[in-house]
PDB file of N, CA, C and O in Angstrom:
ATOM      1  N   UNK A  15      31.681  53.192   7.107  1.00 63.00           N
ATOM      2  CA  UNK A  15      30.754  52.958   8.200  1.00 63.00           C
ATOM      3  C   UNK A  15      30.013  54.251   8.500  1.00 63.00           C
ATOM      4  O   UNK A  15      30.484  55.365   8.270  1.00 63.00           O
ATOM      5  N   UNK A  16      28.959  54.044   8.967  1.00 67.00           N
ATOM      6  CA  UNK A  16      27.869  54.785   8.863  1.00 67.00           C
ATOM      7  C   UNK A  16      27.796  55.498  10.804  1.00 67.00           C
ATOM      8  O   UNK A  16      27.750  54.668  11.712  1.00 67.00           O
ATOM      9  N   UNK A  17      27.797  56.390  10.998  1.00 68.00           N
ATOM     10  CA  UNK A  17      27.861  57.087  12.744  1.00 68.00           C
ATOM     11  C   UNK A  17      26.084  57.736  12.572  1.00 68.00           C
ATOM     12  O   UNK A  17      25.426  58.507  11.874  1.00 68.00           O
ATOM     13  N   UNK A  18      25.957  56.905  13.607  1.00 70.00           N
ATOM     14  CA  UNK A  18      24.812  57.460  13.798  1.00 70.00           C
ATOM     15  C   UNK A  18      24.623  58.509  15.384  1.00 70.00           C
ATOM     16  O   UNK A  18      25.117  58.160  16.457  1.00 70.00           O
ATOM     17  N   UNK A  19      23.850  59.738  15.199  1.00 66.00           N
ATOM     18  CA  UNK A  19      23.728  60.690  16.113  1.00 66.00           C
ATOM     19  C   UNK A  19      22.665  60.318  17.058  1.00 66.00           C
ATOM     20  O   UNK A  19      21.715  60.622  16.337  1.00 66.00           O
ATOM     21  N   UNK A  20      22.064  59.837  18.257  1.00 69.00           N
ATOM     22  CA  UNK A  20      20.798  60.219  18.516  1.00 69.00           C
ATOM     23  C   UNK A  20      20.863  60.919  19.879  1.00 69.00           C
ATOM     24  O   UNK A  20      21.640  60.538  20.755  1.00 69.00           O
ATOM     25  N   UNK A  21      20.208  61.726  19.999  1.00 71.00           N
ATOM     26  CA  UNK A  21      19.933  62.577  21.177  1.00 71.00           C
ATOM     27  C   UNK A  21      18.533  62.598  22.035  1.00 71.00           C
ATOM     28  O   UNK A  21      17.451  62.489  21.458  1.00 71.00           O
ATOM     29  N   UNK A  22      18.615  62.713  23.144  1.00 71.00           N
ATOM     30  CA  UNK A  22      17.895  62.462  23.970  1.00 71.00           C
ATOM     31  C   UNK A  22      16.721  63.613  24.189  1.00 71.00           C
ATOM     32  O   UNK A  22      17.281  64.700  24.327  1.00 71.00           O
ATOM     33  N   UNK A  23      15.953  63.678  24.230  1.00 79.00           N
ATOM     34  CA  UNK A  23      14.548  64.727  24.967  1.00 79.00           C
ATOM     35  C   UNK A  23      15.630  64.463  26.747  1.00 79.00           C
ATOM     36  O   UNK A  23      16.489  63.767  27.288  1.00 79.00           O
ATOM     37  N   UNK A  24      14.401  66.029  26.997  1.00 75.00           N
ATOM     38  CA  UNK A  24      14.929  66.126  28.181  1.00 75.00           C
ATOM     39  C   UNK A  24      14.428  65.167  29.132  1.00 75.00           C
ATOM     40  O   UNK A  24      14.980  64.601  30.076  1.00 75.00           O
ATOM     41  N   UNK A  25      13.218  65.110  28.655  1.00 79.00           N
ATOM     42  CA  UNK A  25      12.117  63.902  29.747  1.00 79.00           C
ATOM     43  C   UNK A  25      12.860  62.771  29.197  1.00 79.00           C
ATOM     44  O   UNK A  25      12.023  61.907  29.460  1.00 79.00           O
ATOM     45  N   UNK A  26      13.557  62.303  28.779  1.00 84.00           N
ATOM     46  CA  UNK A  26      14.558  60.796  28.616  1.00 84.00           C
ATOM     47  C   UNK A  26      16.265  61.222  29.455  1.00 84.00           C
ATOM     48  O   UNK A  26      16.875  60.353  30.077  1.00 84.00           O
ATOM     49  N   UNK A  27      16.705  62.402  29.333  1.00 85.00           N
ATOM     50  CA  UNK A  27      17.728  62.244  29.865  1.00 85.00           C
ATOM     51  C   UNK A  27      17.839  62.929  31.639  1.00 85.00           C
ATOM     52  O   UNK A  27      18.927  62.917  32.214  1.00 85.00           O
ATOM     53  N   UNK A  28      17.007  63.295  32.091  1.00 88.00           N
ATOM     54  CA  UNK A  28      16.694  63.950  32.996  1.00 88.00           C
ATOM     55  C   UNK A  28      16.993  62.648  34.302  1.00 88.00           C
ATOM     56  O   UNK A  28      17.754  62.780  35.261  1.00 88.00           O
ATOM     57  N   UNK A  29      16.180  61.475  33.987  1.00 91.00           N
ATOM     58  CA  UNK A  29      16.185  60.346  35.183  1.00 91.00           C
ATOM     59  C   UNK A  29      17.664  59.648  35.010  1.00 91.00           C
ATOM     60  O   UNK A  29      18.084  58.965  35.944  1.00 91.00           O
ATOM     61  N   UNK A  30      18.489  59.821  33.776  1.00 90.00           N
ATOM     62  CA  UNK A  30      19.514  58.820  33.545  1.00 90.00           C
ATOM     63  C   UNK A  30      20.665  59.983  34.689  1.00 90.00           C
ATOM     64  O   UNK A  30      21.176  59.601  35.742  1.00 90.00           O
ATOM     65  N   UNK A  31      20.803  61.256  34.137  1.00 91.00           N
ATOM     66  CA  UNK A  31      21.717  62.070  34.689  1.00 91.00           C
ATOM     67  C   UNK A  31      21.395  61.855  36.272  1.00 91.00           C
ATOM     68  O   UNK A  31      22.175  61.561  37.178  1.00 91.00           O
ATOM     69  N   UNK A  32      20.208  62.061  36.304  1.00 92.00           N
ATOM     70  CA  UNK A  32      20.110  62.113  37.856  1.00 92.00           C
ATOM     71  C   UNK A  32      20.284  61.370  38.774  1.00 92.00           C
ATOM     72  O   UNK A  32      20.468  61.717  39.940  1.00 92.00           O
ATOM     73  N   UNK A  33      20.233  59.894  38.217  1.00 93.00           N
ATOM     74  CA  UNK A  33      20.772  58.602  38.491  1.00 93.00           C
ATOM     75  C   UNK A  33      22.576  58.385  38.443  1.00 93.00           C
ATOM     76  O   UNK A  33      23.253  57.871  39.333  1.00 93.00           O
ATOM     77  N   UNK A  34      23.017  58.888  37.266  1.00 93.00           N
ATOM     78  CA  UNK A  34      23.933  59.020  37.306  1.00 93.00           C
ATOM     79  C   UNK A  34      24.818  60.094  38.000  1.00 93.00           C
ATOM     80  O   UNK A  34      26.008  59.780  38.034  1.00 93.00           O
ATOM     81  N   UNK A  35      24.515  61.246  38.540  1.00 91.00           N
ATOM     82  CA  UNK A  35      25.626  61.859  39.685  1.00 91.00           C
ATOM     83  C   UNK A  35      24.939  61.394  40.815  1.00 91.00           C
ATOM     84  O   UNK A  35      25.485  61.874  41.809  1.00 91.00           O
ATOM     85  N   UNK A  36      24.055  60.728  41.098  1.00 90.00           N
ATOM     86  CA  UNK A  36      23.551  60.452  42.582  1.00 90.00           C
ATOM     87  C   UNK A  36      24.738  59.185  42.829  1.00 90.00           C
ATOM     88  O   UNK A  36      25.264  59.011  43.928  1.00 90.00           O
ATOM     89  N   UNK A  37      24.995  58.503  41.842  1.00 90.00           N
ATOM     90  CA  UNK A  37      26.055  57.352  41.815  1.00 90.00           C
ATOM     91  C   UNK A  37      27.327  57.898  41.875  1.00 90.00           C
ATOM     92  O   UNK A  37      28.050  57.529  42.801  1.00 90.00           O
ATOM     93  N   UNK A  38      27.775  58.765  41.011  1.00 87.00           N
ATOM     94  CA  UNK A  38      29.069  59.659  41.172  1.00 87.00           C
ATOM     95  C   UNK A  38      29.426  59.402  39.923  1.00 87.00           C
ATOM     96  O   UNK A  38      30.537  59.844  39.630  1.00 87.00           O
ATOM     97  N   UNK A  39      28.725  58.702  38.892  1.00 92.00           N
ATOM     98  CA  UNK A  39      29.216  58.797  37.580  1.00 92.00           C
ATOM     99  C   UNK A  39      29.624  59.441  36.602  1.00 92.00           C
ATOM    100  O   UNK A  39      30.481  59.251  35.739  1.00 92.00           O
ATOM    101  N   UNK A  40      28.623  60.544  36.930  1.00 91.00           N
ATOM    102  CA  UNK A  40      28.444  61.935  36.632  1.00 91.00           C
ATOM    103  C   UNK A  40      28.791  63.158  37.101  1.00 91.00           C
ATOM    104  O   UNK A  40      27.997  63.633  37.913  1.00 91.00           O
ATOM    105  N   UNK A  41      29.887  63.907  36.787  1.00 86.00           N
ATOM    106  CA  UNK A  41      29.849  65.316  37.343  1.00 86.00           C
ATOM    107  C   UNK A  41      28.852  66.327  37.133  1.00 86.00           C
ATOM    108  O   UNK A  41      28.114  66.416  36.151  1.00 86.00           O
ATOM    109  N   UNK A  42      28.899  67.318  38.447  1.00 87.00           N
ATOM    110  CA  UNK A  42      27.990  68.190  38.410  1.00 87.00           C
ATOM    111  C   UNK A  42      28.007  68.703  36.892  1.00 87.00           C
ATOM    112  O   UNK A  42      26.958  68.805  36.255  1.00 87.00           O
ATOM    113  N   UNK A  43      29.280  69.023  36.340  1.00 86.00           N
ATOM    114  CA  UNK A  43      29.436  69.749  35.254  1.00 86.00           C
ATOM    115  C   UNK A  43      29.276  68.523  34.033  1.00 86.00           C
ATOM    116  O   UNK A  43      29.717  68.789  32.915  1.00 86.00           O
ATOM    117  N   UNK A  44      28.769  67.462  34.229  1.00 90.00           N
ATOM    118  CA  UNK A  44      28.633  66.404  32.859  1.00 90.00           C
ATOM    119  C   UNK A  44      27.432  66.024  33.114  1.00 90.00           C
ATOM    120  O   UNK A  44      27.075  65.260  32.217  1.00 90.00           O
ATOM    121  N   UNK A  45      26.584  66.181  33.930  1.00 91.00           N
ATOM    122  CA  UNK A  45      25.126  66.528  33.774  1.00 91.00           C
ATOM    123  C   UNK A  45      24.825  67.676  33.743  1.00 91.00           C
ATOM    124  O   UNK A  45      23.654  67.666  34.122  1.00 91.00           O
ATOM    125  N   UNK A  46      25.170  68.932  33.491  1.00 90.00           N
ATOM    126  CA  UNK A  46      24.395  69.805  32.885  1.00 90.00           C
ATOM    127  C   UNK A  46      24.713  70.079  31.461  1.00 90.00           C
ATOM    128  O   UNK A  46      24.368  71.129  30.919  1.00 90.00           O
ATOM    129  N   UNK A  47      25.557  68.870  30.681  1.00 89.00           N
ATOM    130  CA  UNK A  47      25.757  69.105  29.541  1.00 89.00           C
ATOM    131  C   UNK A  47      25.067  68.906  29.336  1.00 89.00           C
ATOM    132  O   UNK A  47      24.308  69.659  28.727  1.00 89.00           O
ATOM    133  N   UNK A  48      24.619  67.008  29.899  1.00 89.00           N
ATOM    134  CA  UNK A  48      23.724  66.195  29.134  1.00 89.00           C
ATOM    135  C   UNK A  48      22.294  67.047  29.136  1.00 89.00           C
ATOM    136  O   UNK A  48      21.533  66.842  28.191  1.00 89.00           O
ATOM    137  N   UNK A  49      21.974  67.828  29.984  1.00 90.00           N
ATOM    138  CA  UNK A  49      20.841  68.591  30.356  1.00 90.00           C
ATOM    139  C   UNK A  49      20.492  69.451  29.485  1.00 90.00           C
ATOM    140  O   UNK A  49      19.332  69.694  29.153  1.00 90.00           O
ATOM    141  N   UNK A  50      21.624  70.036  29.004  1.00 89.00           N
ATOM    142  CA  UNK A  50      21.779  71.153  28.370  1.00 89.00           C
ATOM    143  C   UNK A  50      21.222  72.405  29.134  1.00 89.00           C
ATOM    144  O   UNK A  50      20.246  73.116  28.901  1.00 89.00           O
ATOM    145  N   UNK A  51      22.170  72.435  30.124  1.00 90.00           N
ATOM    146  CA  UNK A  51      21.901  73.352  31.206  1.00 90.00           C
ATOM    147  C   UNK A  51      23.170  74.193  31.203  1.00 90.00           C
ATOM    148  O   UNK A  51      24.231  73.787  30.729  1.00 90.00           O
ATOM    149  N   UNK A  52      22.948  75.742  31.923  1.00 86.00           N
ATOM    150  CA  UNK A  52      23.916  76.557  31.780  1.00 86.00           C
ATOM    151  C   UNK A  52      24.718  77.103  33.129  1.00 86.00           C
ATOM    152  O   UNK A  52      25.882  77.494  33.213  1.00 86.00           O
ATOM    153  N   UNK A  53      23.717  76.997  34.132  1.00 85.00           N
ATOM    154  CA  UNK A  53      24.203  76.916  35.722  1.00 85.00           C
ATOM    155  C   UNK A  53      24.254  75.571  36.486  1.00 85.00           C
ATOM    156  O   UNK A  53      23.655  74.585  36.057  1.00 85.00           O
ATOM    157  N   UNK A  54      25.082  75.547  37.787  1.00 84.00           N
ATOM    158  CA  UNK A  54      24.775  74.769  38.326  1.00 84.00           C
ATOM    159  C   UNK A  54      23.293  74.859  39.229  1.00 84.00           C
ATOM    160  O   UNK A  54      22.573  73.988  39.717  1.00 84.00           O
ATOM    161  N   UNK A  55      23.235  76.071  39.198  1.00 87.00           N
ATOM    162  CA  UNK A  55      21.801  76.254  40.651  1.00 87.00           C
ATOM    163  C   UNK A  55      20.373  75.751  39.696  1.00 87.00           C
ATOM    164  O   UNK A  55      19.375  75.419  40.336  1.00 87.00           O
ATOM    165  N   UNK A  56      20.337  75.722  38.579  1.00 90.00           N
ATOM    166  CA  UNK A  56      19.683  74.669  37.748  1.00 90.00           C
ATOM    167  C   UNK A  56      19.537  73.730  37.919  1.00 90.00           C
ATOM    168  O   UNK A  56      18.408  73.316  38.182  1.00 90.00           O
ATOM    169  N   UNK A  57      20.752  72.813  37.848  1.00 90.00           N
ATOM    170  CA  UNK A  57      20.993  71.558  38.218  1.00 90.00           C
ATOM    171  C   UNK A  57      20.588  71.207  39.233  1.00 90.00           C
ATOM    172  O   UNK A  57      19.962  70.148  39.189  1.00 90.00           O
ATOM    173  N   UNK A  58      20.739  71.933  40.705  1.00 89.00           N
ATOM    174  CA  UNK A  58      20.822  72.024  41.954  1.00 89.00           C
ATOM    175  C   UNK A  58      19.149  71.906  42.123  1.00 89.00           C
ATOM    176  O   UNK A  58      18.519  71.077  42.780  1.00 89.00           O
ATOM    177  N   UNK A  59      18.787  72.714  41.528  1.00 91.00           N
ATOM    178  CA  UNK A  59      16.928  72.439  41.639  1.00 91.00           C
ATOM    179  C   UNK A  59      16.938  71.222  41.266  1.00 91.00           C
ATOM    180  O   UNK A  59      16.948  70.404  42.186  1.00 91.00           O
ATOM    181  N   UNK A  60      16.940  70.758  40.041  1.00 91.00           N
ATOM    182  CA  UNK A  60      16.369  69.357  39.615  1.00 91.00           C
ATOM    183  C   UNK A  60      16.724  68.624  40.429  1.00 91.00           C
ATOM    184  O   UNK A  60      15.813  67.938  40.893  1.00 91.00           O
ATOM    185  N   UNK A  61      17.838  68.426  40.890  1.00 92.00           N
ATOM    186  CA  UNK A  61      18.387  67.507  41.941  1.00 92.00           C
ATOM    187  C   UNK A  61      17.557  67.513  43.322  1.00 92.00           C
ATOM    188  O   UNK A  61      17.568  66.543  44.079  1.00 92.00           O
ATOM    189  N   UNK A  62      16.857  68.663  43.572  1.00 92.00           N
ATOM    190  CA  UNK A  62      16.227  68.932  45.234  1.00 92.00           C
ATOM    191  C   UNK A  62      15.368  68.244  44.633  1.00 92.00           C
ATOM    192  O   UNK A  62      15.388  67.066  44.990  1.00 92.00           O
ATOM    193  N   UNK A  63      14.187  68.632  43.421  1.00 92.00           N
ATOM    194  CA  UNK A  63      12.819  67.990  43.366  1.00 92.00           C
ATOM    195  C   UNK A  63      13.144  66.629  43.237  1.00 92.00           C
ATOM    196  O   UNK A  63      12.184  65.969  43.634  1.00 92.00           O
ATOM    197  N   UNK A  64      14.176  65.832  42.817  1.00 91.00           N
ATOM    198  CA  UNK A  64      13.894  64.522  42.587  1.00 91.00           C
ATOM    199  C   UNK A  64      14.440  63.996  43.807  1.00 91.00           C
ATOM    200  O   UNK A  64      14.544  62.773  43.887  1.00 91.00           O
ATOM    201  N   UNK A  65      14.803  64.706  44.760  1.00 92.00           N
ATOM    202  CA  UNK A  65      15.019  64.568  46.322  1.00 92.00           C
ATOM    203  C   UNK A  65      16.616  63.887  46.230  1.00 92.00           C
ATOM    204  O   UNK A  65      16.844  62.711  46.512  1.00 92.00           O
ATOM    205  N   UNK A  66      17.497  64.717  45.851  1.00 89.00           N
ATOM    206  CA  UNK A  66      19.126  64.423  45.886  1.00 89.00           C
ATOM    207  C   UNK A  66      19.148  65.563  46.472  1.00 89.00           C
ATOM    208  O   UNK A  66      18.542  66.585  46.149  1.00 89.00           O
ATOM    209  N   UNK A  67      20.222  65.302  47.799  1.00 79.00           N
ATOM    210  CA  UNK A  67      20.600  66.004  48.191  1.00 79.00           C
ATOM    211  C   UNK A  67      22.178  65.711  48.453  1.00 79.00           C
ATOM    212  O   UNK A  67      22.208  65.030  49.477  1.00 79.00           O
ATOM    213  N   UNK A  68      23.418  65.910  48.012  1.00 69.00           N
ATOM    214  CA  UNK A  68      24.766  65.700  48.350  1.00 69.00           C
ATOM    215  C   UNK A  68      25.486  67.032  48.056  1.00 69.00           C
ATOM    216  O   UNK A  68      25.321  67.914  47.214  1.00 69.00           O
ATOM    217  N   UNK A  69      26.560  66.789  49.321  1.00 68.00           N
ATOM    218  CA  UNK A  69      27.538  67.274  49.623  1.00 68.00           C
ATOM    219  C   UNK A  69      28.194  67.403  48.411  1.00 68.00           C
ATOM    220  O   UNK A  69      28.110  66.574  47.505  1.00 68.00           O
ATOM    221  N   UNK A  70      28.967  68.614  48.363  1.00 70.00           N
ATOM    222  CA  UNK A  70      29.793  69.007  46.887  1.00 70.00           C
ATOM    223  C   UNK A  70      31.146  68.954  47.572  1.00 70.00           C
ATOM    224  O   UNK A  70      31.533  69.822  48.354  1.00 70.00           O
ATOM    225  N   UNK A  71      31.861  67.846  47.216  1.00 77.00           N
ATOM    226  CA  UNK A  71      32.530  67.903  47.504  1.00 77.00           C
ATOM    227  C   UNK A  71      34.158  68.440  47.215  1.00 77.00           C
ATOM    228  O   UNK A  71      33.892  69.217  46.297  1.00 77.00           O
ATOM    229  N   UNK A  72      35.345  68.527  47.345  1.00 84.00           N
ATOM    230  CA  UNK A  72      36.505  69.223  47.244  1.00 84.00           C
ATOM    231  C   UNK A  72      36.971  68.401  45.643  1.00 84.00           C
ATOM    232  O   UNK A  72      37.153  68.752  44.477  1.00 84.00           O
ATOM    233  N   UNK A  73      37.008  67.379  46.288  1.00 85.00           N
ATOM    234  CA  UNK A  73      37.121  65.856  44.490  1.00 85.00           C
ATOM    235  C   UNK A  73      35.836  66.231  43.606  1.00 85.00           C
ATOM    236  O   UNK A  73      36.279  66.196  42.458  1.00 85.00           O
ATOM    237  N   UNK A  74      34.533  66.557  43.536  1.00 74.00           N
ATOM    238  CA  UNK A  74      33.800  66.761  43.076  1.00 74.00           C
ATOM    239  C   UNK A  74      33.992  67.887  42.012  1.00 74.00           C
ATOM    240  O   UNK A  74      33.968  67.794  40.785  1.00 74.00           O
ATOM    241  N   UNK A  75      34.179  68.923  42.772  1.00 80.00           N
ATOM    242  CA  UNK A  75      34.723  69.883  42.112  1.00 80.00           C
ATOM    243  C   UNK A  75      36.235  70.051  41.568  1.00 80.00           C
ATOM    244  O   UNK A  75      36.627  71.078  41.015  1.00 80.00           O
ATOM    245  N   UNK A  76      36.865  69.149  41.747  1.00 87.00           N
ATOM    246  CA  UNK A  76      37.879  69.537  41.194  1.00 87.00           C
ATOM    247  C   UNK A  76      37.670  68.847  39.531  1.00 87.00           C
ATOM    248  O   UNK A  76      37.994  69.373  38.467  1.00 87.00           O
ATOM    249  N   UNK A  77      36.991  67.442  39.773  1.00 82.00           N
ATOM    250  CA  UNK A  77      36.366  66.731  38.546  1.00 82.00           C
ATOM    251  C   UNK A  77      35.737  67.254  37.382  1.00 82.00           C
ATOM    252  O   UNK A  77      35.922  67.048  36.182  1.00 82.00           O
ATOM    253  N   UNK A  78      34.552  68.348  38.337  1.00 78.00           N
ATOM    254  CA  UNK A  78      34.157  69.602  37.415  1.00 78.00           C
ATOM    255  C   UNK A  78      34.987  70.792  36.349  1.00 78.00           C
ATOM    256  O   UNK A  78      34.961  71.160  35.175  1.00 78.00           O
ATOM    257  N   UNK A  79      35.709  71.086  37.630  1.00 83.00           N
ATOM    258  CA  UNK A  79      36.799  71.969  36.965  1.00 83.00           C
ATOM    259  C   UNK A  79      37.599  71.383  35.800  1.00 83.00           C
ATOM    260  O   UNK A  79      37.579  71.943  34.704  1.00 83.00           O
ATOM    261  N   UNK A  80      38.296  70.278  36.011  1.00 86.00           N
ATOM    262  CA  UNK A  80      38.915  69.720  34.614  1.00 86.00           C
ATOM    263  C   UNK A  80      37.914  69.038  33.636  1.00 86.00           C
ATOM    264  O   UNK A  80      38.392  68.474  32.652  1.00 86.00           O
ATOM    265  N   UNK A  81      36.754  69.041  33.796  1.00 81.00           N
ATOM    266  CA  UNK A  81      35.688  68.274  32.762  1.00 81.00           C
ATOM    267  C   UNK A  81      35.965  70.065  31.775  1.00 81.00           C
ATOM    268  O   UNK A  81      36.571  70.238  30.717  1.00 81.00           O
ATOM    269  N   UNK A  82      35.293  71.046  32.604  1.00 81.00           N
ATOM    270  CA  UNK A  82      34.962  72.079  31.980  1.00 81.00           C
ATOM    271  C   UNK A  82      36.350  72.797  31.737  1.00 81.00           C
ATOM    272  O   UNK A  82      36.206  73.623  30.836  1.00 81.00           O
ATOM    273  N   UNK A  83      37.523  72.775  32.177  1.00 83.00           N
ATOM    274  CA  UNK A  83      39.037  73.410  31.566  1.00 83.00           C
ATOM    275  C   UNK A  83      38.786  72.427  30.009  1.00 83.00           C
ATOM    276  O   UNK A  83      38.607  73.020  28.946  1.00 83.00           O
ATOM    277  N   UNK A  84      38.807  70.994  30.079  1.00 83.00           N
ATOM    278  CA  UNK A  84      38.461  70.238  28.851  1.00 83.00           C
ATOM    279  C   UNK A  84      37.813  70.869  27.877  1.00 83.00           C
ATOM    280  O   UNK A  84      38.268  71.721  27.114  1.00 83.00           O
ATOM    281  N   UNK A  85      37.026  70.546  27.911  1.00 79.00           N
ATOM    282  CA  UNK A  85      35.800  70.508  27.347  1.00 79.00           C
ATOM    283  C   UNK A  85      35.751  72.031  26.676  1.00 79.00           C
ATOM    284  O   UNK A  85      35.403  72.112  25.498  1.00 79.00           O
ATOM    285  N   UNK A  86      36.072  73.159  27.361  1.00 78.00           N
ATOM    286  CA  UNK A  86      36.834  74.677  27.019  1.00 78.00           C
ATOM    287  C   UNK A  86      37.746  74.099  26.103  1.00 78.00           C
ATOM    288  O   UNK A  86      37.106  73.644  25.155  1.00 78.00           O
ATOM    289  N   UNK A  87      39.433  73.850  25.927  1.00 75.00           N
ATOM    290  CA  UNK A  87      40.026  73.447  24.786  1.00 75.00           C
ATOM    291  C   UNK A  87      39.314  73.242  23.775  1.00 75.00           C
ATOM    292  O   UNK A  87      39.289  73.964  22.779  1.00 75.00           O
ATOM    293  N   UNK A  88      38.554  72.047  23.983  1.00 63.00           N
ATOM    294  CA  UNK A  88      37.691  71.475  22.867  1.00 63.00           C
ATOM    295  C   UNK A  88      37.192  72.435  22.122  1.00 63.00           C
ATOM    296  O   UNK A  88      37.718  72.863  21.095  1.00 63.00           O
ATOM    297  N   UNK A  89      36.083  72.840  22.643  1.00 57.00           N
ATOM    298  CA  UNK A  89      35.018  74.049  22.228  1.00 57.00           C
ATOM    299  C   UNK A  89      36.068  75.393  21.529  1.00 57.00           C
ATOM    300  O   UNK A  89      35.688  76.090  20.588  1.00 57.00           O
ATOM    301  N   UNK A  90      37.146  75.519  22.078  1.00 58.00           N
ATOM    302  CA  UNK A  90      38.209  76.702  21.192  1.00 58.00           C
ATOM    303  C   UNK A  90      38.912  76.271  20.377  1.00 58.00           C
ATOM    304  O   UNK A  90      39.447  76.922  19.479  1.00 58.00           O
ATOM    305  N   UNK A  91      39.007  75.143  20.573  1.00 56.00           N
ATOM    306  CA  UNK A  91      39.554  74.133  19.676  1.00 56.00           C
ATOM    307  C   UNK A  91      41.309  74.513  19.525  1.00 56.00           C
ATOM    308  O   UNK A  91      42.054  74.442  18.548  1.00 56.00           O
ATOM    309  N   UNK A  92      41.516  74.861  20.700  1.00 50.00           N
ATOM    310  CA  UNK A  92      42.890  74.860  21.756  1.00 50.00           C
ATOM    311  C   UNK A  92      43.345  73.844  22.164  1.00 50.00           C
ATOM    312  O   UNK A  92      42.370  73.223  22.587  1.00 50.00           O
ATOM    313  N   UNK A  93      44.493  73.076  22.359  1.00 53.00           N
ATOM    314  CA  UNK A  93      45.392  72.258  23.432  1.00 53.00           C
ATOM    315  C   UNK A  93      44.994  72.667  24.612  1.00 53.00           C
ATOM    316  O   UNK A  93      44.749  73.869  24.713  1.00 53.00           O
ATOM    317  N   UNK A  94      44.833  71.846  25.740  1.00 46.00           N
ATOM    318  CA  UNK A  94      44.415  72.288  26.970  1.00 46.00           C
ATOM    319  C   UNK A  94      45.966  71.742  27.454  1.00 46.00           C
ATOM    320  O   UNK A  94      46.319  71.848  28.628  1.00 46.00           O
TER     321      UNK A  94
END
C-alpha cells in the first residue's frame, strides 16, 4: 500500500488551526506545529487578528507541556 504525504500552504492551514484551538481541539503547542511556528507570541498574534481571544488556561498548558515533552522523545528519538 501506497502512503500518501500531503501538506498544507499556510493560507489552507491557518483557518483550520484557528478553528480548531478556538474549539479546544487544538493545543496552543499543536497549532504551531501545524503552522510551523516557533513561539507561542506568534501564535498569539494570529489568534488576536482573527479576533480569538482566550484564557490560557492551567489544563491548557499542561496539554501543551506533554504534547511538546512528546513530541521531544519523538524528535530524539528517546522513550519519553
Amino acid at each position: 500500500a501506497t502512503t500518501e504525504i500531503y501538506t498544507l500552504s499556510l493560507y489552507d492551514a491557518l483557518p483550520i488551526s484557528i478553528d480548531s484551538y478556538r474549539s479546544g481541539k487544538l493545543t496552543g503547542w499543536q497549532a504551531r506545529q501545524l503552522l510551523g511556528l516557533e513561539a507561542r507570541f506568534e501564535l498569539d498574534a494570529l489568534l488576536r487578528r482573527a479576533g480569538v481571544f482566550r484564557e490560557y488556561t492551567a489544563e491548557e498548558l499542561e496539554r501543551d507541556f506533554e504534547s511538546s515533552r512528546q513530541a521531544s522523545g519523538e524528535h530524539l528519538g528517546s522513550p519519553v
